Short mmCIF file of N, CA and C in Angstrom, two decimals:
data_model
loop_
_atom_site.label_atom_id
_atom_site.label_comp_id
_atom_site.label_asym_id
_atom_site.label_seq_id
_atom_site.Cartn_x
_atom_site.Cartn_y
_atom_site.Cartn_z
N ARG A 1 66.41 143.00 122.85
CA ARG A 1 65.01 142.61 123.25
C ARG A 1 64.21 141.71 122.18
N PRO A 2 63.83 140.62 122.63
CA PRO A 2 63.22 139.90 121.58
C PRO A 2 61.67 140.35 121.38
N SER A 3 61.36 139.92 120.17
CA SER A 3 59.89 140.89 119.71
C SER A 3 58.89 140.37 120.38
N ALA A 4 57.80 141.16 120.30
CA ALA A 4 56.56 140.89 121.14
C ALA A 4 56.21 139.67 120.60
N ASP A 5 56.16 139.65 119.22
CA ASP A 5 55.70 138.28 118.46
C ASP A 5 56.02 137.06 119.28
N LEU A 6 57.13 136.82 119.29
CA LEU A 6 57.66 135.48 120.02
C LEU A 6 57.17 135.55 121.40
N ARG A 7 56.73 136.44 122.05
CA ARG A 7 56.24 136.39 123.76
C ARG A 7 54.88 136.06 123.16
N VAL A 8 53.96 136.76 122.60
CA VAL A 8 52.57 135.84 122.39
C VAL A 8 52.67 134.84 121.73
N GLN A 9 53.56 134.24 120.79
CA GLN A 9 53.31 132.94 120.22
C GLN A 9 53.55 132.09 121.41
N LEU A 10 54.79 132.11 122.13
CA LEU A 10 55.17 131.20 123.48
C LEU A 10 54.00 130.97 124.44
N GLY A 11 53.27 132.43 124.76
CA GLY A 11 51.92 132.24 125.74
C GLY A 11 50.56 131.58 125.00
N ARG A 12 50.73 131.69 123.81
CA ARG A 12 49.55 130.97 123.10
C ARG A 12 49.93 129.65 123.02
N LYS A 13 51.19 129.20 122.88
CA LYS A 13 51.42 128.07 122.67
C LYS A 13 51.46 126.96 124.25
N TRP A 14 52.06 127.84 125.13
CA TRP A 14 52.28 126.99 126.51
C TRP A 14 50.76 127.22 127.39
N ALA A 15 49.83 128.17 127.29
CA ALA A 15 48.70 128.45 127.93
C ALA A 15 48.13 127.07 127.95
N PRO A 16 47.55 126.61 127.09
CA PRO A 16 46.95 124.88 127.33
C PRO A 16 47.77 124.05 128.09
N LEU A 17 48.72 124.01 128.01
CA LEU A 17 50.02 123.16 128.73
C LEU A 17 49.83 123.22 130.56
N GLY A 18 48.98 124.42 130.84
CA GLY A 18 49.17 124.99 132.28
C GLY A 18 49.99 125.85 132.55
N TRP A 19 51.02 126.41 132.01
CA TRP A 19 52.14 127.26 132.43
C TRP A 19 51.21 128.33 132.79
N ARG A 20 51.69 128.94 133.81
CA ARG A 20 51.47 130.16 134.31
C ARG A 20 52.06 131.53 133.34
N ALA A 21 50.81 132.39 133.25
CA ALA A 21 50.95 133.63 132.31
C ALA A 21 52.56 134.13 132.42
N ASP A 22 52.97 134.28 133.37
CA ASP A 22 54.45 135.04 133.80
C ASP A 22 55.58 134.16 133.18
N GLU A 23 55.35 132.79 133.46
CA GLU A 23 56.33 131.75 132.83
C GLU A 23 56.91 131.97 131.42
N PRO A 24 55.90 131.68 130.58
CA PRO A 24 56.32 132.11 128.90
C PRO A 24 57.20 133.45 128.64
N ALA A 25 56.93 134.55 129.83
CA ALA A 25 57.38 135.94 129.41
C ALA A 25 59.39 135.79 129.81
N ALA A 26 59.52 134.77 130.69
CA ALA A 26 60.61 134.70 130.88
C ALA A 26 61.55 134.13 129.62
N VAL A 27 60.97 133.45 129.17
CA VAL A 27 61.80 132.66 128.04
C VAL A 27 62.43 133.01 127.10
N PRO A 28 61.70 134.25 126.40
CA PRO A 28 62.69 134.88 125.24
C PRO A 28 63.53 135.50 125.85
N ASP A 29 63.66 136.37 126.86
CA ASP A 29 65.10 136.89 127.66
C ASP A 29 66.00 136.11 127.66
N ARG A 30 65.74 134.99 128.10
CA ARG A 30 66.69 133.85 128.23
C ARG A 30 67.00 133.38 127.18
N LEU A 31 66.32 133.22 126.26
CA LEU A 31 66.91 132.66 124.97
C LEU A 31 67.69 133.87 123.92
N THR A 32 67.11 135.24 124.29
CA THR A 32 68.18 136.14 123.66
C THR A 32 69.56 136.43 124.47
N TRP A 33 69.27 136.23 125.41
CA TRP A 33 70.84 136.31 126.42
C TRP A 33 71.62 135.38 126.05
N VAL A 34 71.21 134.28 125.74
CA VAL A 34 72.36 132.87 125.54
C VAL A 34 72.46 133.12 123.94
N GLY A 35 71.86 133.86 123.00
CA GLY A 35 71.92 134.21 121.66
C GLY A 35 71.12 133.18 120.82
N LEU A 36 70.18 132.28 121.46
CA LEU A 36 69.52 132.03 120.45
C LEU A 36 68.50 132.48 119.53
N VAL A 37 67.99 133.68 120.03
CA VAL A 37 66.85 134.52 119.45
C VAL A 37 67.65 135.87 119.06
N ASP A 38 67.59 136.38 117.85
CA ASP A 38 68.35 137.49 117.43
C ASP A 38 67.54 138.10 116.43
N ASP A 39 66.87 139.13 116.73
CA ASP A 39 65.95 139.81 115.89
C ASP A 39 66.63 140.33 114.57
N VAL A 40 67.53 141.01 114.94
CA VAL A 40 68.47 141.56 113.96
C VAL A 40 68.92 140.57 112.66
N ALA A 41 69.47 139.53 112.94
CA ALA A 41 70.08 138.49 112.43
C ALA A 41 68.87 137.95 111.54
N TYR A 42 67.72 137.79 112.27
CA TYR A 42 66.45 137.09 111.50
C TYR A 42 65.76 138.30 110.47
N ALA A 43 65.87 139.54 110.77
CA ALA A 43 65.52 140.18 109.71
C ALA A 43 66.27 140.43 108.55
N GLN A 44 67.48 140.44 109.07
CA GLN A 44 68.46 140.60 107.67
C GLN A 44 68.40 139.18 106.78
N MET A 45 67.90 137.85 107.57
CA MET A 45 68.04 136.96 106.85
C MET A 45 66.60 136.79 106.05
N LEU A 46 65.46 137.01 106.77
CA LEU A 46 64.26 137.35 105.97
C LEU A 46 64.10 138.26 104.80
N VAL A 47 65.16 139.58 104.60
CA VAL A 47 65.27 140.68 103.89
C VAL A 47 65.86 139.70 102.70
N ARG A 48 66.78 139.43 102.94
CA ARG A 48 67.82 138.91 101.96
C ARG A 48 66.98 137.80 101.24
N SER A 49 66.24 136.62 102.01
CA SER A 49 65.67 135.62 101.14
C SER A 49 64.33 136.10 100.51
N GLN A 50 63.42 136.80 100.92
CA GLN A 50 62.47 137.55 100.48
C GLN A 50 62.50 138.12 99.14
N GLN A 51 63.63 139.01 99.15
CA GLN A 51 63.82 139.70 98.15
C GLN A 51 64.86 139.01 97.07
N SER A 52 65.62 137.90 97.19
CA SER A 52 65.82 137.48 96.46
C SER A 52 65.24 136.18 95.56
N GLY A 53 64.50 135.69 96.56
CA GLY A 53 63.86 134.23 96.67
C GLY A 53 62.30 135.10 95.58
N ARG A 54 61.49 135.57 96.39
CA ARG A 54 60.17 136.13 95.92
C ARG A 54 60.34 137.42 95.24
N GLY A 55 61.38 137.95 95.33
CA GLY A 55 61.56 139.30 94.42
C GLY A 55 60.93 140.30 95.01
N LEU A 56 60.62 140.57 96.38
CA LEU A 56 59.72 141.69 96.78
C LEU A 56 60.51 142.79 96.86
N GLY A 57 59.77 143.72 96.73
CA GLY A 57 60.45 145.13 96.98
C GLY A 57 60.27 145.59 98.37
N LYS A 58 60.89 146.85 98.54
CA LYS A 58 61.24 147.45 100.32
C LYS A 58 59.94 147.44 100.80
N SER A 59 58.78 148.13 99.94
CA SER A 59 57.44 148.00 100.74
C SER A 59 57.01 147.17 101.31
N ALA A 60 57.36 146.04 100.37
CA ALA A 60 56.47 144.44 100.79
C ALA A 60 57.42 143.66 101.78
N LEU A 61 58.63 143.95 101.55
CA LEU A 61 59.74 143.38 102.56
C LEU A 61 59.40 144.39 104.17
N ALA A 62 59.20 145.38 104.20
CA ALA A 62 58.65 146.14 105.18
C ALA A 62 57.45 145.53 106.03
N ARG A 63 56.41 145.25 105.12
CA ARG A 63 55.05 144.81 105.72
C ARG A 63 55.41 143.33 106.10
N GLU A 64 56.10 142.66 105.63
CA GLU A 64 56.40 141.11 106.03
C GLU A 64 57.23 141.32 107.18
N LEU A 65 58.22 142.38 107.61
CA LEU A 65 59.12 142.39 108.96
C LEU A 65 57.86 142.87 109.82
N ARG A 66 57.23 143.88 109.60
CA ARG A 66 55.97 143.81 110.53
C ARG A 66 55.21 142.76 111.10
N THR A 67 54.97 142.15 110.30
CA THR A 67 53.70 140.89 110.19
C THR A 67 54.67 140.30 111.20
N LYS A 68 55.97 139.90 111.20
CA LYS A 68 56.45 138.99 111.86
C LYS A 68 57.01 139.44 113.45
N GLY A 69 56.36 140.67 113.56
CA GLY A 69 56.69 141.31 114.82
C GLY A 69 58.07 141.62 115.11
N ILE A 70 58.79 142.19 114.21
CA ILE A 70 59.87 142.89 114.13
C ILE A 70 60.14 144.33 114.15
N ARG A 71 61.04 144.95 115.43
CA ARG A 71 60.63 146.37 115.82
C ARG A 71 61.31 147.41 114.54
N ASP A 72 60.60 148.46 114.27
CA ASP A 72 60.73 149.38 113.28
C ASP A 72 62.25 149.82 112.93
N ASP A 73 62.98 149.70 114.26
CA ASP A 73 64.50 150.15 113.91
C ASP A 73 65.48 148.80 113.47
N VAL A 74 64.82 148.03 113.81
CA VAL A 74 65.64 146.99 113.40
C VAL A 74 65.37 146.52 111.86
N ALA A 75 63.76 146.75 111.61
CA ALA A 75 63.46 146.27 110.16
C ALA A 75 64.46 147.22 109.63
N GLU A 76 64.07 148.58 109.63
CA GLU A 76 64.72 149.86 109.03
C GLU A 76 66.12 149.34 108.73
N LYS A 77 67.13 148.92 109.61
CA LYS A 77 68.08 148.54 109.28
C LYS A 77 68.76 147.19 108.41
N ALA A 78 67.52 146.10 108.44
CA ALA A 78 67.64 145.26 107.74
C ALA A 78 67.08 145.72 106.11
N LEU A 79 66.17 146.77 105.97
CA LEU A 79 65.66 146.94 104.61
C LEU A 79 66.87 148.05 104.15
N ASP A 80 67.78 148.57 105.01
CA ASP A 80 69.01 149.13 104.42
C ASP A 80 70.07 148.55 103.58
N SER A 81 69.99 147.28 103.85
CA SER A 81 70.88 146.26 103.24
C SER A 81 70.36 145.80 101.60
N VAL A 82 69.18 146.65 101.68
CA VAL A 82 68.73 146.59 100.00
C VAL A 82 69.18 147.38 99.32
N SER A 83 70.02 147.74 98.08
CA SER A 83 70.47 148.69 97.72
C SER A 83 69.49 148.91 96.75
N ASP A 84 69.60 150.19 96.11
CA ASP A 84 68.69 150.71 94.98
C ASP A 84 68.86 150.03 93.59
N ALA A 85 70.10 149.53 93.60
CA ALA A 85 70.65 148.60 92.28
C ALA A 85 70.24 147.40 92.42
N ASP A 86 70.40 146.79 93.77
CA ASP A 86 69.76 145.27 93.96
C ASP A 86 67.94 145.39 93.60
N GLU A 87 67.54 146.39 93.94
CA GLU A 87 65.76 146.57 94.04
C GLU A 87 65.66 146.66 92.31
N TRP A 88 66.33 147.70 91.73
CA TRP A 88 66.08 147.44 90.33
C TRP A 88 66.46 146.20 89.61
N ASP A 89 67.66 145.75 89.86
CA ASP A 89 68.02 144.69 89.53
C ASP A 89 67.01 143.28 89.40
N ARG A 90 66.41 143.34 90.56
CA ARG A 90 65.20 142.19 90.88
C ARG A 90 64.04 142.32 90.26
N ALA A 91 63.70 143.63 90.03
CA ALA A 91 62.56 144.16 89.48
C ALA A 91 62.43 143.96 88.09
N ARG A 92 63.84 143.97 87.39
CA ARG A 92 63.93 143.80 86.27
C ARG A 92 63.91 142.58 85.63
N GLU A 93 64.21 141.64 86.58
CA GLU A 93 64.52 140.18 86.30
C GLU A 93 63.10 139.87 86.33
N LEU A 94 62.08 140.31 87.05
CA LEU A 94 60.97 139.89 87.11
C LEU A 94 60.00 140.27 85.78
N VAL A 95 60.44 141.42 85.47
CA VAL A 95 59.42 142.10 84.40
C VAL A 95 60.28 141.11 83.17
N ASP A 96 61.42 140.81 83.12
CA ASP A 96 61.87 140.05 81.89
C ASP A 96 61.03 138.82 81.88
N LYS A 97 61.19 138.12 83.03
CA LYS A 97 60.39 136.85 82.79
C LYS A 97 58.92 136.68 82.69
N LYS A 98 58.15 137.83 82.84
CA LYS A 98 56.81 137.94 82.71
C LYS A 98 56.72 138.48 81.19
N LEU A 99 57.64 139.23 80.73
CA LEU A 99 57.50 139.90 79.43
C LEU A 99 57.70 138.94 78.44
N ARG A 100 58.67 137.83 78.53
CA ARG A 100 58.55 136.58 77.77
C ARG A 100 56.82 136.12 77.39
N ALA A 101 56.29 136.03 78.44
CA ALA A 101 54.89 135.32 78.37
C ALA A 101 53.96 136.17 77.91
N MET A 102 54.30 137.52 77.59
CA MET A 102 53.13 138.41 77.16
C MET A 102 53.69 138.90 75.21
N HIS A 103 54.45 138.19 74.72
CA HIS A 103 54.59 138.31 73.49
C HIS A 103 53.11 138.46 72.73
N GLY A 104 53.36 139.62 72.15
CA GLY A 104 52.22 139.74 71.09
C GLY A 104 51.11 140.87 71.58
N LEU A 105 51.46 141.17 72.84
CA LEU A 105 50.25 141.96 73.32
C LEU A 105 50.68 143.41 73.18
N GLY A 106 49.85 144.45 73.15
CA GLY A 106 50.28 145.74 72.90
C GLY A 106 50.98 146.24 74.03
N ILE A 107 51.62 147.36 73.84
CA ILE A 107 52.50 148.09 74.97
C ILE A 107 51.60 148.51 76.06
N ALA A 108 50.51 148.91 75.94
CA ALA A 108 49.82 149.62 77.07
C ALA A 108 49.52 148.65 77.91
N VAL A 109 49.16 147.41 77.37
CA VAL A 109 48.55 145.93 78.03
C VAL A 109 49.80 145.66 78.91
N GLN A 110 50.90 145.48 78.14
CA GLN A 110 51.77 144.75 78.90
C GLN A 110 52.46 145.71 80.35
N THR A 111 52.29 147.17 79.82
CA THR A 111 52.61 148.07 80.89
C THR A 111 51.79 148.06 82.23
N ARG A 112 50.45 147.92 81.77
CA ARG A 112 49.55 147.93 82.84
C ARG A 112 49.70 146.28 83.69
N ARG A 113 50.16 145.47 82.97
CA ARG A 113 50.05 144.19 83.70
C ARG A 113 51.47 143.93 84.36
N LEU A 114 52.34 144.55 83.75
CA LEU A 114 53.72 144.56 84.71
C LEU A 114 53.75 145.58 85.80
N ALA A 115 53.22 146.67 85.76
CA ALA A 115 52.98 147.36 86.90
C ALA A 115 52.26 147.12 88.09
N GLY A 116 51.11 146.17 87.65
CA GLY A 116 50.25 145.70 88.72
C GLY A 116 51.15 144.50 89.33
N MET A 117 51.88 143.71 88.64
CA MET A 117 52.75 142.68 89.21
C MET A 117 53.79 143.25 90.02
N LEU A 118 54.65 144.35 89.89
CA LEU A 118 55.37 145.14 90.90
C LEU A 118 54.88 145.68 91.68
N ALA A 119 53.68 146.22 91.60
CA ALA A 119 53.06 147.07 92.68
C ALA A 119 52.64 146.15 93.99
N ARG A 120 52.30 144.90 93.21
CA ARG A 120 51.97 143.88 94.37
C ARG A 120 53.26 143.19 94.72
N GLN A 121 54.45 143.53 94.23
CA GLN A 121 55.64 142.71 94.80
C GLN A 121 56.32 144.02 95.76
N GLY A 122 55.51 145.17 95.97
CA GLY A 122 56.23 146.41 96.68
C GLY A 122 57.06 147.08 96.02
N TYR A 123 57.19 147.37 94.93
CA TYR A 123 58.11 147.98 94.46
C TYR A 123 57.49 149.58 94.34
N SER A 124 58.03 150.43 94.28
CA SER A 124 57.26 152.05 94.21
C SER A 124 57.25 151.91 92.64
N PRO A 125 56.27 153.24 92.56
CA PRO A 125 55.89 153.59 91.14
C PRO A 125 57.06 153.93 90.34
N ARG A 126 57.79 155.08 90.89
CA ARG A 126 58.83 155.50 89.92
C ARG A 126 59.66 154.51 89.48
N LEU A 127 60.05 153.40 90.25
CA LEU A 127 61.10 152.51 90.09
C LEU A 127 60.35 151.46 88.79
N THR A 128 58.98 150.97 88.99
CA THR A 128 58.04 150.16 88.11
C THR A 128 58.29 150.75 86.99
N TYR A 129 57.77 152.14 86.90
CA TYR A 129 58.00 152.52 85.26
C TYR A 129 59.06 152.65 84.54
N ALA A 130 60.07 153.09 85.59
CA ALA A 130 61.37 153.07 84.81
C ALA A 130 61.91 151.71 84.37
N VAL A 131 61.62 150.76 84.97
CA VAL A 131 62.31 149.37 84.52
C VAL A 131 61.51 149.05 83.65
N ILE A 132 59.95 149.15 83.67
CA ILE A 132 58.98 148.47 82.50
C ILE A 132 59.35 149.28 81.11
N ARG A 133 59.78 150.64 81.49
CA ARG A 133 60.26 151.46 79.89
C ARG A 133 61.69 150.86 79.39
N ASP A 134 62.40 150.29 80.40
CA ASP A 134 63.63 149.86 79.81
C ASP A 134 63.35 148.34 79.26
N ALA A 135 62.49 147.77 79.84
CA ALA A 135 62.39 146.52 79.52
C ALA A 135 61.47 146.46 78.28
N ILE A 136 60.66 147.18 78.11
CA ILE A 136 60.01 147.26 76.97
C ILE A 136 60.67 147.96 75.61
N ALA A 137 61.50 148.85 76.09
CA ALA A 137 62.47 149.26 74.83
C ALA A 137 63.33 148.32 74.35
N ASP A 138 63.84 147.44 75.29
CA ASP A 138 65.05 146.38 75.19
C ASP A 138 64.63 145.31 74.44
N ALA A 139 62.82 144.91 74.60
CA ALA A 139 62.30 143.60 73.88
C ALA A 139 62.34 143.61 72.53
N PRO A 140 62.59 142.38 71.91
CA PRO A 140 62.96 142.43 70.74
C PRO A 140 61.71 142.61 69.60
N GLU A 141 60.51 142.17 70.12
CA GLU A 141 59.19 142.55 69.52
C GLU A 141 58.97 144.09 69.31
N HIS A 142 59.61 144.99 70.10
CA HIS A 142 59.65 146.26 69.92
C HIS A 142 60.68 147.17 69.17
N LEU A 143 61.64 146.54 68.69
CA LEU A 143 62.73 147.27 68.46
C LEU A 143 62.33 147.40 66.69
N PRO A 144 63.07 148.59 66.44
CA PRO A 144 62.54 149.02 64.96
C PRO A 144 63.30 147.99 63.98
N ASP A 145 62.72 147.70 63.01
CA ASP A 145 63.34 146.76 61.99
C ASP A 145 64.66 147.39 61.27
#
């Protein structure tokens, strides 16, 4: 079944063109039936691209899927494709990149800024602080001489 978002969008676009209210409602069903609209494939593609491209964590990905009108059951299956290891690796990449630009700042300042960045990206606090702890411990400027 196509998302409600598609129905709403079609209704808005076609109303000024003189289409009756019930006409756009039939189009998503027909597009789905012939395979042109697939919410499952769309949700999986969106999760993959947003997680790898923008580095979003699971909660931000879930929010993104909700705003696109994807049903909860479809969103949950798409989010299951992101493993804990994938999420850890992407968070670590983001932290390592940001940490390079924070050279010379104290550990508390670095931690605060990195935690804020990962929180905005939708990572859980538990994962956030574990990744930050590891990254700071591995940072050359914090290694003992």
